[in-house]
mmCIF file of C-alpha atoms in Angstrom:
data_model
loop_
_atom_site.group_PDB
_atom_site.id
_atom_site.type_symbol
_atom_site.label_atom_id
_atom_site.label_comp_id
_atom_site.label_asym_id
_atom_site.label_seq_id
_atom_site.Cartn_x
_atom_site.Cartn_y
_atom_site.Cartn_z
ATOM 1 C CA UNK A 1069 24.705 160.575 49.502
ATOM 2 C CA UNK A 1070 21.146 160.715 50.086
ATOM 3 C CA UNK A 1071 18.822 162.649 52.243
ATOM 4 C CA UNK A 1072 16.725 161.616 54.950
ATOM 5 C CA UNK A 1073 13.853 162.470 57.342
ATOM 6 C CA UNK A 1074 14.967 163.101 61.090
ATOM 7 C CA UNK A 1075 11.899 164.151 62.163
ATOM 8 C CA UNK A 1076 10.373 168.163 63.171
ATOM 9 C CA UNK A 1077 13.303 168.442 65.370
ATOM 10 C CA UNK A 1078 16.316 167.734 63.037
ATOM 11 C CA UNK A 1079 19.142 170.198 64.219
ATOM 12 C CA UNK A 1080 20.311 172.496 61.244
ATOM 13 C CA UNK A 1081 23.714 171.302 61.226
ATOM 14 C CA UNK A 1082 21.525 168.017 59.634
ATOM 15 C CA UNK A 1083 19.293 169.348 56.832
ATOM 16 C CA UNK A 1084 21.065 168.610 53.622
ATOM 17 C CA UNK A 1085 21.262 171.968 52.166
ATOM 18 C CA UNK A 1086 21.435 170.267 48.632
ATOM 19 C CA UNK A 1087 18.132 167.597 48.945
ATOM 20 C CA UNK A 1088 15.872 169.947 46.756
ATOM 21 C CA UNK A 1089 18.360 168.262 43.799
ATOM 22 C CA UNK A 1090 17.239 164.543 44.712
ATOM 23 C CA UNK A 1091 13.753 162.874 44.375
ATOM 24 C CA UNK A 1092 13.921 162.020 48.047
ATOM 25 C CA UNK A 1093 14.378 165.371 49.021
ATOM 26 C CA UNK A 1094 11.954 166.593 47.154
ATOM 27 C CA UNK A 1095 9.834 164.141 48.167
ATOM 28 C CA UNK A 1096 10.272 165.456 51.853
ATOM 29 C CA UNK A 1097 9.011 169.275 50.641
ATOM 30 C CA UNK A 1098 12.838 170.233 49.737
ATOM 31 C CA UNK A 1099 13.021 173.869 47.833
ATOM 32 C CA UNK A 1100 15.818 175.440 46.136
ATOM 33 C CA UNK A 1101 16.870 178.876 47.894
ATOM 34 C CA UNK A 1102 14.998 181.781 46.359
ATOM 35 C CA UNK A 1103 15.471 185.662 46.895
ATOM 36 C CA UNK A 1104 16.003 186.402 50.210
ATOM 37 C CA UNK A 1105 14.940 183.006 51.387
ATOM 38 C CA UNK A 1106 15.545 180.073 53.257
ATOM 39 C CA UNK A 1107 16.712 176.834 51.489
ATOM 40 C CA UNK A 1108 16.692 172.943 52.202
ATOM 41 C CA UNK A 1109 13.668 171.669 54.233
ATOM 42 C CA UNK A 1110 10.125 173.222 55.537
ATOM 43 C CA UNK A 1111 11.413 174.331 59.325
ATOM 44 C CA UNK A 1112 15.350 174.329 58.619
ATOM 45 C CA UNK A 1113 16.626 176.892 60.538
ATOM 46 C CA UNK A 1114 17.715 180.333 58.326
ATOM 47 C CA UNK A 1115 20.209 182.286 59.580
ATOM 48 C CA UNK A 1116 20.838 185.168 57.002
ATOM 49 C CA UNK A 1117 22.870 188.158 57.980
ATOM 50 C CA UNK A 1118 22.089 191.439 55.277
ATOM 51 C CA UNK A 1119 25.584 191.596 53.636
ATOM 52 C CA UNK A 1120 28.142 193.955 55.574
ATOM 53 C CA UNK A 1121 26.793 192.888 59.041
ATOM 54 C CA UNK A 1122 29.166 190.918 60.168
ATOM 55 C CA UNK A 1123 32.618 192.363 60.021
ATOM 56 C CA UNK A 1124 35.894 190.303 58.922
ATOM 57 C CA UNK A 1125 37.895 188.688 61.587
ATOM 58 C CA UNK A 1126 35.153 189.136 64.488
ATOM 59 C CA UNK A 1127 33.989 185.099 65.787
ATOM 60 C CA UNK A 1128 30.238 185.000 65.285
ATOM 61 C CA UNK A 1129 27.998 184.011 68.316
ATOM 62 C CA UNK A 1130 27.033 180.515 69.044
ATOM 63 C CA UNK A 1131 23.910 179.141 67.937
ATOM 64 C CA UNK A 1132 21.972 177.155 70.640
ATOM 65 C CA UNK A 1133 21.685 173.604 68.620
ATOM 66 C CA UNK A 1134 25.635 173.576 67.516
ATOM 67 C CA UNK A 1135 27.751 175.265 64.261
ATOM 68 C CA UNK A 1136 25.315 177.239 61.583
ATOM 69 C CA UNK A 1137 26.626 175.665 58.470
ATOM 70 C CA UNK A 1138 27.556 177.529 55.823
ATOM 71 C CA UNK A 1139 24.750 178.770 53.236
ATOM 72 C CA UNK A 1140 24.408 178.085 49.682
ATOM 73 C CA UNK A 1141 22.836 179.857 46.885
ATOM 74 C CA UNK A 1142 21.310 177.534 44.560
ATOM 75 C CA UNK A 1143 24.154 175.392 41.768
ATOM 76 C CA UNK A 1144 25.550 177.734 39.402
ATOM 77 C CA UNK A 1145 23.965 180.587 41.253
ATOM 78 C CA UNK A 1146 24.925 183.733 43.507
ATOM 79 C CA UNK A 1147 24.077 184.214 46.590
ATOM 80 C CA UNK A 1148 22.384 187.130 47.424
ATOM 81 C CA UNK A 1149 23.886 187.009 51.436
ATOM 82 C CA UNK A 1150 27.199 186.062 50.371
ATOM 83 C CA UNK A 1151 30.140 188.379 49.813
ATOM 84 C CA UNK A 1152 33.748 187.435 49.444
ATOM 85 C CA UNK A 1153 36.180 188.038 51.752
ATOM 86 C CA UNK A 1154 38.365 190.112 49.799
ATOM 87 C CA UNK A 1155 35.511 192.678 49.873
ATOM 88 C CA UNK A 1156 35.993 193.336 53.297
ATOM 89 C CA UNK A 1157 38.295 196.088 54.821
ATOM 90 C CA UNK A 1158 41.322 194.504 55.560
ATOM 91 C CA UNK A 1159 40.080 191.042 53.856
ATOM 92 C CA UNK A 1160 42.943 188.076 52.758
ATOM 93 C CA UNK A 1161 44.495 188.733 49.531
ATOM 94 C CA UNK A 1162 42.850 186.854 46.535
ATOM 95 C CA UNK A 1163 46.224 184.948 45.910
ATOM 96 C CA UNK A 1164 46.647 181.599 47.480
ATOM 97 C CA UNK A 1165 49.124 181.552 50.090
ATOM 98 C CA UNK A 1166 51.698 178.331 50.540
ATOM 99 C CA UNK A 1167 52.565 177.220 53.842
ATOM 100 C CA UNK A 1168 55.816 177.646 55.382
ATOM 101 C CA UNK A 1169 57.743 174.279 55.755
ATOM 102 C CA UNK A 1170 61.025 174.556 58.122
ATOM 103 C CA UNK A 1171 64.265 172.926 56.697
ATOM 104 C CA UNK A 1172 65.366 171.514 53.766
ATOM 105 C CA UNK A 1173 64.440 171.142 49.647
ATOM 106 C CA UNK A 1174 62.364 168.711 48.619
ATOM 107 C CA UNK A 1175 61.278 167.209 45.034
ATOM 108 C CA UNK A 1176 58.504 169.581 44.440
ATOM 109 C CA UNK A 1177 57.017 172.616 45.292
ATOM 110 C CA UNK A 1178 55.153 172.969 48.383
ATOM 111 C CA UNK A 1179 56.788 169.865 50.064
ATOM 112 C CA UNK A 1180 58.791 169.824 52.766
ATOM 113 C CA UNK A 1181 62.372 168.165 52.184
ATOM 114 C CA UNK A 1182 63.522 165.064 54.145
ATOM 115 C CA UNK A 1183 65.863 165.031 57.133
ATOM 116 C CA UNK A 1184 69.218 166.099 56.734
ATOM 117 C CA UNK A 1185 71.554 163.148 56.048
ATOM 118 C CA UNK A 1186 74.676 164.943 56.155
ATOM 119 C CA UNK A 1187 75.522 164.922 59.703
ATOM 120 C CA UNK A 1188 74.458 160.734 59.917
ATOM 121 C CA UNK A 1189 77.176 160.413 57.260
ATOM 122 C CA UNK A 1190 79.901 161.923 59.327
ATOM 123 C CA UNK A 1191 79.055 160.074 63.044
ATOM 124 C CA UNK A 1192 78.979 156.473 60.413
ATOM 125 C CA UNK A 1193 82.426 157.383 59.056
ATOM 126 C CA UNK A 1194 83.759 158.195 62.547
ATOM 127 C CA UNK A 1195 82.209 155.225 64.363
ATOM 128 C CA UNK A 1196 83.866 153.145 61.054
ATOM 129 C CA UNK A 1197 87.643 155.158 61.583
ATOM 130 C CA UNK A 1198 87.548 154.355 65.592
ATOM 131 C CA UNK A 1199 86.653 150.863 64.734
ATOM 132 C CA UNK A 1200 89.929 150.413 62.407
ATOM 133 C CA UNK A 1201 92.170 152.039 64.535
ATOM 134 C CA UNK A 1202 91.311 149.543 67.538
ATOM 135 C CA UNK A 1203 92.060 146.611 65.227
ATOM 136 C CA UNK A 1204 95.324 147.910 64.350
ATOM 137 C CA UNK A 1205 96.833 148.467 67.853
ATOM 138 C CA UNK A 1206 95.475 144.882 68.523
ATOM 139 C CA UNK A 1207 97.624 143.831 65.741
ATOM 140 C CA UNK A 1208 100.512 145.680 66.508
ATOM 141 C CA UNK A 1209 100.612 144.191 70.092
ATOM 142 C CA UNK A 1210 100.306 140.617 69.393
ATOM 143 C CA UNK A 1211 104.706 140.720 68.816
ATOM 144 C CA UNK A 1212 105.418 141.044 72.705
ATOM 145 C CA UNK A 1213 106.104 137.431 72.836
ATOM 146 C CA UNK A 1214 109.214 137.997 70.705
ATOM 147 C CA UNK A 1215 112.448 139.622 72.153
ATOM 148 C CA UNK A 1216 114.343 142.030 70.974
ATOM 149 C CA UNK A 1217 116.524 140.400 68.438
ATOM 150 C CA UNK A 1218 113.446 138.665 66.600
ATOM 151 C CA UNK A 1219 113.812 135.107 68.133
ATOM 152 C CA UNK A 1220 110.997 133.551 70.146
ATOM 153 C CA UNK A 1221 110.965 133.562 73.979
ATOM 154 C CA UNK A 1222 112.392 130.310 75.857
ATOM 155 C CA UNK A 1223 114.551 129.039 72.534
ATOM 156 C CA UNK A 1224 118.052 127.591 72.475
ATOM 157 C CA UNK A 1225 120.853 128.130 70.751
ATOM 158 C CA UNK A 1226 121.975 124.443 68.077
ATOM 159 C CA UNK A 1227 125.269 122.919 68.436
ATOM 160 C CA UNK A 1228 127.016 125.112 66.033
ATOM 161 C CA UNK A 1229 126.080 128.330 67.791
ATOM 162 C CA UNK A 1230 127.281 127.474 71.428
ATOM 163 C CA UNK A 1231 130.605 128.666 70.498
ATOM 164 C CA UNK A 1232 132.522 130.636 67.453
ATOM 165 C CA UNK A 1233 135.331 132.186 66.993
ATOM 166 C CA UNK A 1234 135.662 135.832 69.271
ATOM 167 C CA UNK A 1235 137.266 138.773 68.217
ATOM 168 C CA UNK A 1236 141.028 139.611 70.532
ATOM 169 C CA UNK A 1237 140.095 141.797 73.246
ATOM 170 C CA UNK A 1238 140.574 141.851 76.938
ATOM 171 C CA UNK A 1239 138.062 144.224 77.744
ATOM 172 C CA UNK A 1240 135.089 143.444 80.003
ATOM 173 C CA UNK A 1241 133.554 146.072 80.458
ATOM 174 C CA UNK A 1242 129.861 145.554 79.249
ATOM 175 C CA UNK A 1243 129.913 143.067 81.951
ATOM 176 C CA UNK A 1244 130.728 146.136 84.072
ATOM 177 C CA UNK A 1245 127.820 147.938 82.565
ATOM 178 C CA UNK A 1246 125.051 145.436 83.167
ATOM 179 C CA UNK A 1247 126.021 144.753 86.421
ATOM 180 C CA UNK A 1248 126.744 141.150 85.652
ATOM 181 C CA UNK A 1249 129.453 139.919 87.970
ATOM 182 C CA UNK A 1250 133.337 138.780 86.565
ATOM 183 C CA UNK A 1251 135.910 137.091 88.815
ATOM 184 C CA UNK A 1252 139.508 137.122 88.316
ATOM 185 C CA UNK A 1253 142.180 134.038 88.633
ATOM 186 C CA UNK A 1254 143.249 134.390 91.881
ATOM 187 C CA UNK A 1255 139.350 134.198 93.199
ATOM 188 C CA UNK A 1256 138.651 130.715 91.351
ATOM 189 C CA UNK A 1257 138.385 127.659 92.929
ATOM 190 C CA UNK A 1258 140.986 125.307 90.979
ATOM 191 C CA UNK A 1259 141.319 121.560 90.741
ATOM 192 C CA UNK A 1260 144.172 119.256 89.901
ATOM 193 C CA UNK A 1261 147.151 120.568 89.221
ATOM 194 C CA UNK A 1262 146.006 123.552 88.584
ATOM 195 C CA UNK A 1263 147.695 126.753 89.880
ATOM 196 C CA UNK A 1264 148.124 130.523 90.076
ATOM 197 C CA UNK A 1265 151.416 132.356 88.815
ATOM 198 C CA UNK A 1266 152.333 136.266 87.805
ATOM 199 C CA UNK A 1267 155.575 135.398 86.255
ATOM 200 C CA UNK A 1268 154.351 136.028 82.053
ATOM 201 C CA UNK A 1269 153.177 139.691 81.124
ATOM 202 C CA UNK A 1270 149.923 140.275 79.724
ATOM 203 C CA UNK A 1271 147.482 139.410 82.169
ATOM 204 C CA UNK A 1272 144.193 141.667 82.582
ATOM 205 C CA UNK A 1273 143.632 139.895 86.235
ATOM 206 C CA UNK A 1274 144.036 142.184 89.387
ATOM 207 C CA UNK A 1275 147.980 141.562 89.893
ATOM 208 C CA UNK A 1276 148.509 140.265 86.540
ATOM 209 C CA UNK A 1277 147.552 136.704 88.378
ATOM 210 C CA UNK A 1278 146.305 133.799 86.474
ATOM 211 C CA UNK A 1279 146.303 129.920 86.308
ATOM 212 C CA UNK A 1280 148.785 127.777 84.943
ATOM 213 C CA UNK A 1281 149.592 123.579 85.073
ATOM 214 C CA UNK A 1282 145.740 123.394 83.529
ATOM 215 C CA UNK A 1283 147.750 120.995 81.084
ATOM 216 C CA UNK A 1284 146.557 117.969 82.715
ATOM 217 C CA UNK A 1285 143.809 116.224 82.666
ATOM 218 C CA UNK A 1286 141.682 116.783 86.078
ATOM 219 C CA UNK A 1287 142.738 119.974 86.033
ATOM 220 C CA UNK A 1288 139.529 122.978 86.523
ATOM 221 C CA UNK A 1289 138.653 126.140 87.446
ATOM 222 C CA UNK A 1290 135.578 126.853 88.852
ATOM 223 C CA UNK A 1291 133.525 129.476 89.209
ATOM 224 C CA UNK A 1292 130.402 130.096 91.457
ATOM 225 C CA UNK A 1293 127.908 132.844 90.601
ATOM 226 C CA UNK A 1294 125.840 134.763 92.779
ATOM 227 C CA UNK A 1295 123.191 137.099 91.829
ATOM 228 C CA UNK A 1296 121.999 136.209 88.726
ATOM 229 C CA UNK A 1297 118.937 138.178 87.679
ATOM 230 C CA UNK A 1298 116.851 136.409 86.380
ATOM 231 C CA UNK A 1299 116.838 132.455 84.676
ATOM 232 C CA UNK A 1300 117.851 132.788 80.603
ATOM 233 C CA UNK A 1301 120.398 133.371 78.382
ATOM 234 C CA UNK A 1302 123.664 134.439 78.854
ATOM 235 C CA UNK A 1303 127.658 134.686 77.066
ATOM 236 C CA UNK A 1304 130.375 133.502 79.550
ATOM 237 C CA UNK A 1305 133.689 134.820 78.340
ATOM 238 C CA UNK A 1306 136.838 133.253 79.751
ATOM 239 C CA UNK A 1307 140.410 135.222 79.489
ATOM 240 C CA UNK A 1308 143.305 133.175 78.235
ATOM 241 C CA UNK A 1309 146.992 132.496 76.431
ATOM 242 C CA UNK A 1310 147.932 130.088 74.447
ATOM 243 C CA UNK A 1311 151.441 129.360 73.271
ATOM 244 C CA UNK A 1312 151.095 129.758 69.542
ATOM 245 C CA UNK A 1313 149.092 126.939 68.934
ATOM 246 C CA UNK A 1314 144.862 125.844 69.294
ATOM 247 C CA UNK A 1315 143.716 124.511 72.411
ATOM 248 C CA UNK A 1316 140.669 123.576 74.088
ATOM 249 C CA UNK A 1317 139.441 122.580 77.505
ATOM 250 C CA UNK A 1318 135.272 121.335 78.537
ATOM 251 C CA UNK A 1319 132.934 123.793 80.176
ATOM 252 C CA UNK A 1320 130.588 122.420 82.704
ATOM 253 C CA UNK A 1321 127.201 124.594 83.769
ATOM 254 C CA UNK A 1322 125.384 123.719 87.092
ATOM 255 C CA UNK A 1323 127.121 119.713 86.616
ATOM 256 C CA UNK A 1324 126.058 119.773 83.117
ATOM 257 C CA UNK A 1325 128.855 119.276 80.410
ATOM 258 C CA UNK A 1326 128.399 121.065 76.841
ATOM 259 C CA UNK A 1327 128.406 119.380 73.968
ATOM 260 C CA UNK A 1328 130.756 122.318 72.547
ATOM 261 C CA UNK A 1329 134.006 123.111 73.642
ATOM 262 C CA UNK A 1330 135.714 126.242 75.083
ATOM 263 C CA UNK A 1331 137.667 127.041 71.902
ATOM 264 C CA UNK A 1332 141.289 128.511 73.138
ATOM 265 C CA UNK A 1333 142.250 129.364 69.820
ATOM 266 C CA UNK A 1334 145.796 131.560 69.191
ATOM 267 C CA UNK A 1335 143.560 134.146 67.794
ATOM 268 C CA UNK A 1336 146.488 136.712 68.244
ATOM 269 C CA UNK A 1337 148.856 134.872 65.913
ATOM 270 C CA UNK A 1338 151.378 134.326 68.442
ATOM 271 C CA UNK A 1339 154.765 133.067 67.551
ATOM 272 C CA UNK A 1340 154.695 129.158 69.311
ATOM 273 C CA UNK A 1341 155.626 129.435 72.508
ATOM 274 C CA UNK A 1342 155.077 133.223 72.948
ATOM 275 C CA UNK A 1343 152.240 133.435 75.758
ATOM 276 C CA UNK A 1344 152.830 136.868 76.531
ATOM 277 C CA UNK A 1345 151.915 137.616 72.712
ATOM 278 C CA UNK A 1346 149.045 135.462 73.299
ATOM 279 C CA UNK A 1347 146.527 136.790 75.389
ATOM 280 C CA UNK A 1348 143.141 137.024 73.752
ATOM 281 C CA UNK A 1349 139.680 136.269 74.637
ATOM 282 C CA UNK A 1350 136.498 133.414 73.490
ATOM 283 C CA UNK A 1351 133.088 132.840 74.794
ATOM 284 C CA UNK A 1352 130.160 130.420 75.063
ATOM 285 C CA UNK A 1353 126.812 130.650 75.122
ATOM 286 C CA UNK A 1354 124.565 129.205 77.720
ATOM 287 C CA UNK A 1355 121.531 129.278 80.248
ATOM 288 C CA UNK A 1356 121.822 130.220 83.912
ATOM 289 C CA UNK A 1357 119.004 129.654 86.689
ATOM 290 C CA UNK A 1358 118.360 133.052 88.777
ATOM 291 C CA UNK A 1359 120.821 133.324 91.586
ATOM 292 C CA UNK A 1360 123.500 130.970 91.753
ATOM 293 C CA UNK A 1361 125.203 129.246 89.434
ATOM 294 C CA UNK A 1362 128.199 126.955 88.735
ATOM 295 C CA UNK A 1363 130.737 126.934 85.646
ATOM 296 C CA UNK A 1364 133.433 125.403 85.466
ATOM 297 C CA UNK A 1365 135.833 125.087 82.853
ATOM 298 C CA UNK A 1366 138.361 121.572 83.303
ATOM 299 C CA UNK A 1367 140.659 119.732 81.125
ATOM 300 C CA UNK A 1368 139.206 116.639 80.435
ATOM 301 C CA UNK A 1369 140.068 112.924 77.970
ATOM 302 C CA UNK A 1370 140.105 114.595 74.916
ATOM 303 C CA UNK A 1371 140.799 117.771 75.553
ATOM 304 C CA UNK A 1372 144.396 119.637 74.429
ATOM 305 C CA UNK A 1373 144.575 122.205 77.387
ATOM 306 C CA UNK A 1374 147.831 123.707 77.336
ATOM 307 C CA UNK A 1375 146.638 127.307 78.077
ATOM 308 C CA UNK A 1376 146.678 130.376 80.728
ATOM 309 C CA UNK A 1377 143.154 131.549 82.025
ATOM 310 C CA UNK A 1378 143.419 134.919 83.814
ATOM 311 C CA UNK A 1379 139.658 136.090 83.866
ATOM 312 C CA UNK A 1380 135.948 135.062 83.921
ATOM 313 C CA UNK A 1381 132.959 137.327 82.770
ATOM 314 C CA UNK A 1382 129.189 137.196 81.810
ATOM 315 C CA UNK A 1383 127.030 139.202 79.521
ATOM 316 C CA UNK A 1384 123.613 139.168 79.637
ATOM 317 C CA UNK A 1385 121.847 137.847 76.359
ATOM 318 C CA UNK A 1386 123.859 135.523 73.572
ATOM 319 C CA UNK A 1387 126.580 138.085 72.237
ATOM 320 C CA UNK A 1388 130.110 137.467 70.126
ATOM 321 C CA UNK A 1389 131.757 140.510 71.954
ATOM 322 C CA UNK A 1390 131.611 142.372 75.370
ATOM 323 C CA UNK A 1391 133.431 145.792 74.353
#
């Protein structure tokens, strides 16, 4: 830095306090400060206060031409007008005093530690927990297109599971439950030589009434069902006796014929020609429309139909057994 020449009028806050030490300077008339004098230029201003009048911690006036800087004794030398603070009743301590930083620890002494991570941490983890948990209830409810017994909506049963072998019972009463409607002999409508008798115990229709000469080809019984539901699947059970031997007859659902039989099977073990020993039960599975349907089960070319029918049922779903 070097000094320069401003002119009579340079403010004081402008003389260079330090130009006696520079050719320049000296030059310009610069003079080192000597007892009880002035120091820098010819005309700086000199505004020396005897030492002890000015007391610590009072502001000191305002000069006219801006800030009185500080004064210097000369390098390496006191100055006369100069006394330390600490000299002064109720002057600063002579040790250094660190600033106060608010929160945390940081690397080194003096500095103030970074922000607090801690609390970041916790809101990431959550955010990253709420995040999981939505994915896994998404997953968990992509299965409602499944029903209850694992197979998918809308399928059909094969060939081989149309019909199978029930267990003997003449109970109907799940069709009771589910409010599924049953129909006994005497309501059916019957074709051919088909009939209705009482005259063989065993029955479970009202009366002990059921159909007999179904041993003929043409011969049916049909059934028409109000109220269905809703369209799907369904187990029609059918009530019968054989005399001690297998039968069989066709079963026809809204005019169209199933490619497996109703099975009349002596699933009692009935001596031949017992049909009171032989009352027993089988079943078929099929799909109904919602609200009325036709079944009808007939003797047809083929077909060994030498059998008693005394009830008609349906369960809702495709079951083996309605008790």
């Amino acid at each position: 830095m070097t000094s320069g020449n401003n002119g009579a009028n340079t403010p004081p806050e402008d003389d260079d306090p330090f130009g006696y030490l520079y050719a320049d300077g000296q030059a310009n008339g610069a003079q080192p400060p000597s007892g009880g004098g002035g120091y820098g230029y010819p005309g700086s201003v000199n505004r020396v206060r005897p030492v002890g009048q000015r007391q610590y911690g009072q502001q000191a006036p305002a000069a006219p031409n801006g800030p009185i800087p500080q004064q210097q004794g000369a390098y390496g030398q006191p100055n006369a007008h100069y006394s330390a603070p600490e000299t002064f009743p109720g002057g600063t301590p002579t040790a250094q005093q660190q600033p106060a930083y608010s929160g945390g620890s940081g690397s080194g002494g003096g500095r103030g530690r970074g922000p607090n991570t801690k609390g970041l941490l916790i809101g990431a983890i959550a955010v990253v927990a709420a995040v999981v948990i939505g994915i896994s209830v998404a997953m968990l409810g992509g299965d409602d297109d499944k029903d209850k017994t694992g197979n998918d909506v809308g399928s059909t049963p094969t060939q081989s599971q149309e019909s199978s072998a029930p267990s003997p019972s003449n109970s109907n009463s799940q069709a009771a439950e589910e409010n599924l409607p049953t129909i006994d002999a005497k309501a059916l409508a019957l074709g051919g030589g088909a009939a209705t008798a009482s005259d063989i115990k065993g029955a479970q229709a009202d009366g002990g009434v059921y159909v007999t000469g179904f041993n003929q080809v043409g011969s049916s019984v049909t059934w028409t069902v109000n109220g269905i539901p809703k369209k799907g699947k369904y187990t029609v059970f059918v009530g019968y006796s054989v005399p001690g031997k297998d039968q069989n007859a066709t079963l026809t659902v809204n005019g169209t014929a199933s490619t497996s039989p109703v099975d009349l099977k002596n699933w009692t073990g009935a001596a031949e020609g017992d049909y009171e020993k032989g009352w027993t039960k089988t079943y078929n599975w099929i799909q109904l429309n919602k609200g009325t349907n036709t079944i009808k089960v007939s003797c047809e070319q083929g077909n060994q139909c030498d059998a008693l029918l005394d009830q008609m049922w349906l369960v809702k779903g495709w079951v083996k057994s309605s008790s």
